[in-house]
Tab-separated table of C-alpha atoms in Angstrom:
chain	number	residue	atom	x	y	z
A	158	MET	CA	119.491	56.343	-77.451
A	159	ALA	CA	118.463	59.638	-77.160
A	160	LYS	CA	120.915	62.804	-77.159
A	161	ASP	CA	120.748	64.789	-74.005
A	162	LEU	CA	119.918	68.501	-74.055
A	163	ASP	CA	123.210	69.484	-73.993
A	164	GLU	CA	124.518	67.136	-76.623
A	165	PHE	CA	123.004	69.625	-79.317
A	166	GLU	CA	125.421	71.906	-81.180
A	167	ASN	CA	121.849	73.853	-83.132
A	168	ASP	CA	118.333	74.050	-81.322
A	169	ASP	CA	117.354	73.494	-84.758
A	170	GLU	CA	118.809	70.090	-85.148
A	171	MET	CA	117.043	67.474	-85.822
A	172	ASP	CA	117.068	63.873	-86.193
A	173	GLU	CA	116.644	62.813	-90.111
A	174	SER	CA	113.556	60.051	-88.782
A	175	ALA	CA	111.792	62.460	-86.369
A	176	LYS	CA	111.810	65.151	-90.030
A	177	GLU	CA	109.239	62.516	-91.417
A	178	PHE	CA	106.339	63.799	-89.077
A	179	PHE	CA	107.082	67.419	-89.478
A	180	PRO	CA	106.384	69.173	-92.136
A	181	GLU	CA	109.466	71.902	-94.233
A	182	GLU	CA	106.614	74.613	-93.951
A	183	LEU	CA	104.158	75.242	-91.368
A	184	PRO	CA	100.580	75.820	-93.174
A	185	GLU	CA	99.645	79.465	-92.808
A	186	GLU	CA	96.782	80.161	-90.383
A	187	SER	CA	93.776	80.115	-91.852
A	188	THR	CA	91.307	83.101	-90.069
A	189	VAL	CA	87.919	82.373	-91.729
A	190	VAL	CA	86.153	85.839	-90.261
A	191	ARG	CA	82.565	85.058	-90.106
A	192	ASP	CA	79.523	87.799	-89.824
A	193	TYR	CA	76.476	86.680	-88.068
A	194	SER	CA	75.717	90.254	-88.128
A	195	GLU	CA	72.579	89.797	-90.733
A	196	ARG	CA	71.429	86.462	-88.539
A	197	ARG	CA	68.276	86.919	-86.653
A	198	ILE	CA	67.738	84.152	-84.504
A	199	LEU	CA	64.335	82.697	-82.371
A	200	ILE	CA	65.400	80.571	-79.720
A	201	TRP	CA	61.608	78.120	-78.259
A	202	GLU	CA	63.166	76.420	-75.172
A	203	ASP	CA	59.679	75.742	-72.319
A	204	ASP	CA	62.413	75.432	-69.771
A	205	ASP	CA	64.482	78.329	-67.934
A	206	ALA	CA	68.061	77.369	-67.310
A	207	ARG	CA	67.902	76.044	-71.113
A	208	ARG	CA	66.874	77.986	-72.792
A	209	ASN	CA	69.035	80.974	-71.398
A	210	ALA	CA	72.362	78.084	-71.811
A	211	CYS	CA	71.394	77.758	-74.941
A	212	LEU	CA	70.905	81.460	-75.583
A	213	GLU	CA	74.272	81.770	-73.744
A	214	VAL	CA	76.301	79.717	-76.082
A	215	LEU	CA	75.078	80.441	-79.069
A	216	SER	CA	75.693	84.105	-78.425
A	217	ASP	CA	78.520	83.350	-78.373
A	218	VAL	CA	79.246	80.907	-80.691
A	219	LEU	CA	77.519	83.134	-83.494
A	220	VAL	CA	78.843	86.913	-82.395
A	221	GLY	CA	77.051	89.351	-83.831
A	222	ALA	CA	73.617	87.762	-84.338
A	223	PHE	CA	70.435	88.956	-83.115
A	224	PHE	CA	68.107	86.380	-81.035
A	225	LYS	CA	65.528	86.315	-79.553
A	226	ALA	CA	64.553	83.079	-76.955
A	227	VAL	CA	61.406	82.158	-76.137
A	228	LYS	CA	59.706	79.898	-73.383
A	229	THR	CA	55.917	78.921	-74.976
A	230	GLU	CA	54.754	77.763	-78.297
A	231	ALA	CA	52.277	80.518	-77.989
A	232	GLU	CA	55.516	82.866	-77.671
A	233	ALA	CA	56.915	81.526	-81.259
A	234	MET	CA	54.505	81.588	-82.883
A	235	GLU	CA	53.561	85.308	-82.036
A	236	GLN	CA	57.196	85.872	-83.231
A	237	ILE	CA	57.046	84.577	-86.234
A	238	GLU	CA	53.892	86.740	-87.364
A	239	ASN	CA	55.359	90.301	-85.977
A	240	ASP	CA	59.267	89.725	-86.914
A	241	ASP	CA	61.522	88.654	-90.111
A	242	TRP	CA	63.735	85.297	-88.879
A	243	ASP	CA	66.488	83.382	-90.665
A	244	THR	CA	66.674	80.597	-88.113
A	245	PHE	CA	64.681	78.394	-85.700
A	246	VAL	CA	66.371	76.755	-82.798
A	247	VAL	CA	64.862	74.335	-81.209
A	248	ASP	CA	64.827	70.911	-78.550
A	249	PHE	CA	63.948	68.081	-80.338
A	250	TYR	CA	64.121	65.748	-77.339
A	251	THR	CA	61.188	68.301	-76.059
A	252	GLU	CA	58.362	66.247	-76.110
A	253	GLY	CA	55.318	67.517	-78.449
A	254	VAL	CA	57.988	69.297	-80.549
A	255	SER	CA	58.910	67.314	-83.425
A	256	SER	CA	54.864	68.412	-84.228
A	257	SER	CA	53.873	70.736	-83.133
A	258	ASP	CA	52.338	74.374	-84.936
A	259	PHE	CA	55.324	76.252	-84.907
A	260	VAL	CA	57.919	73.916	-86.481
A	261	LYS	CA	55.885	73.346	-88.693
A	262	CYS	CA	55.013	76.964	-89.798
A	263	ALA	CA	58.983	77.565	-89.162
A	264	ASN	CA	59.865	74.174	-91.783
A	265	ASN	CA	57.178	76.672	-93.860
A	266	TYR	CA	58.831	79.862	-93.443
A	267	PRO	CA	60.429	81.195	-96.952
A	268	GLY	CA	64.489	81.345	-96.710
A	269	SER	CA	64.906	79.994	-93.492
A	270	ILE	CA	66.595	76.709	-91.462
A	271	LEU	CA	65.073	74.990	-88.426
A	272	VAL	CA	68.334	73.655	-86.380
A	273	ALA	CA	67.472	71.055	-83.697
A	274	ILE	CA	69.755	70.424	-81.074
A	275	ASN	CA	69.564	68.053	-77.990
A	276	MET	CA	69.778	71.890	-75.481
A	277	ALA	CA	70.470	69.672	-72.208
A	278	PRO	CA	74.081	69.532	-72.492
A	279	LEU	CA	74.464	72.571	-73.442
A	280	THR	CA	77.550	74.642	-71.503
A	281	LEU	CA	79.645	77.382	-72.340
A	282	PRO	CA	82.604	75.953	-70.881
A	283	ASP	CA	82.419	72.854	-73.414
A	284	GLU	CA	81.313	74.350	-76.043
A	285	ARG	CA	84.582	76.418	-75.892
A	286	ASP	CA	86.321	74.002	-77.065
A	287	PRO	CA	87.189	74.510	-80.205
A	288	ALA	CA	86.187	70.906	-81.957
A	289	LYS	CA	82.830	71.404	-80.002
A	290	THR	CA	82.381	74.990	-81.152
A	291	GLU	CA	83.308	74.366	-84.964
A	292	LEU	CA	80.564	71.659	-84.792
A	293	LEU	CA	77.547	73.946	-83.493
A	294	ARG	CA	78.567	76.084	-85.628
A	295	ARG	CA	78.417	73.992	-88.935
A	296	LEU	CA	74.982	73.953	-87.789
A	297	PHE	CA	74.579	77.763	-88.665
A	298	ASP	CA	76.987	77.889	-91.174
A	299	MET	CA	74.656	76.675	-93.984
A	300	GLU	CA	73.314	78.362	-97.008
A	301	LYS	CA	69.621	79.023	-96.084
A	302	PRO	CA	67.786	77.424	-98.590
A	303	THR	CA	66.337	79.260	-101.907
A	304	VAL	CA	63.884	77.538	-102.925
A	305	GLN	CA	61.161	75.828	-100.417
A	306	LEU	CA	60.739	72.449	-101.130
A	307	HIS	CA	56.814	70.477	-100.282
A	308	GLY	CA	56.399	67.096	-99.998
């Protein structure tokens, strides 16, 4: 039978059987400081709402990174030609994206990564859930390739 709150002599008192579920010392909270200020991320998405949602979510997750979001493949290709990027974001669920010239260029762009995500369900409130944020962030925390592999 459980003790009433009034029956505890000491607030720190704990039933011996319950102690097995709690560590004696709590681990120190480890805070990882992530610096995305050097990141340059290009997003290509035809749908205005999805593009804006993706930009909003990624801006919140990757604080300090520089983003450019474009609507058309032609705009994306122009950005590849005129600026330096380390990350490209596309939605492979969009018809024709996976076989596009842009994806071919992004795959061969030196020192970059290509991140393919489904932009349809992206919403900032959902992505503020720490579990979802961490999974999304990990896509961008991958080391950039130092060698290009050609198949």
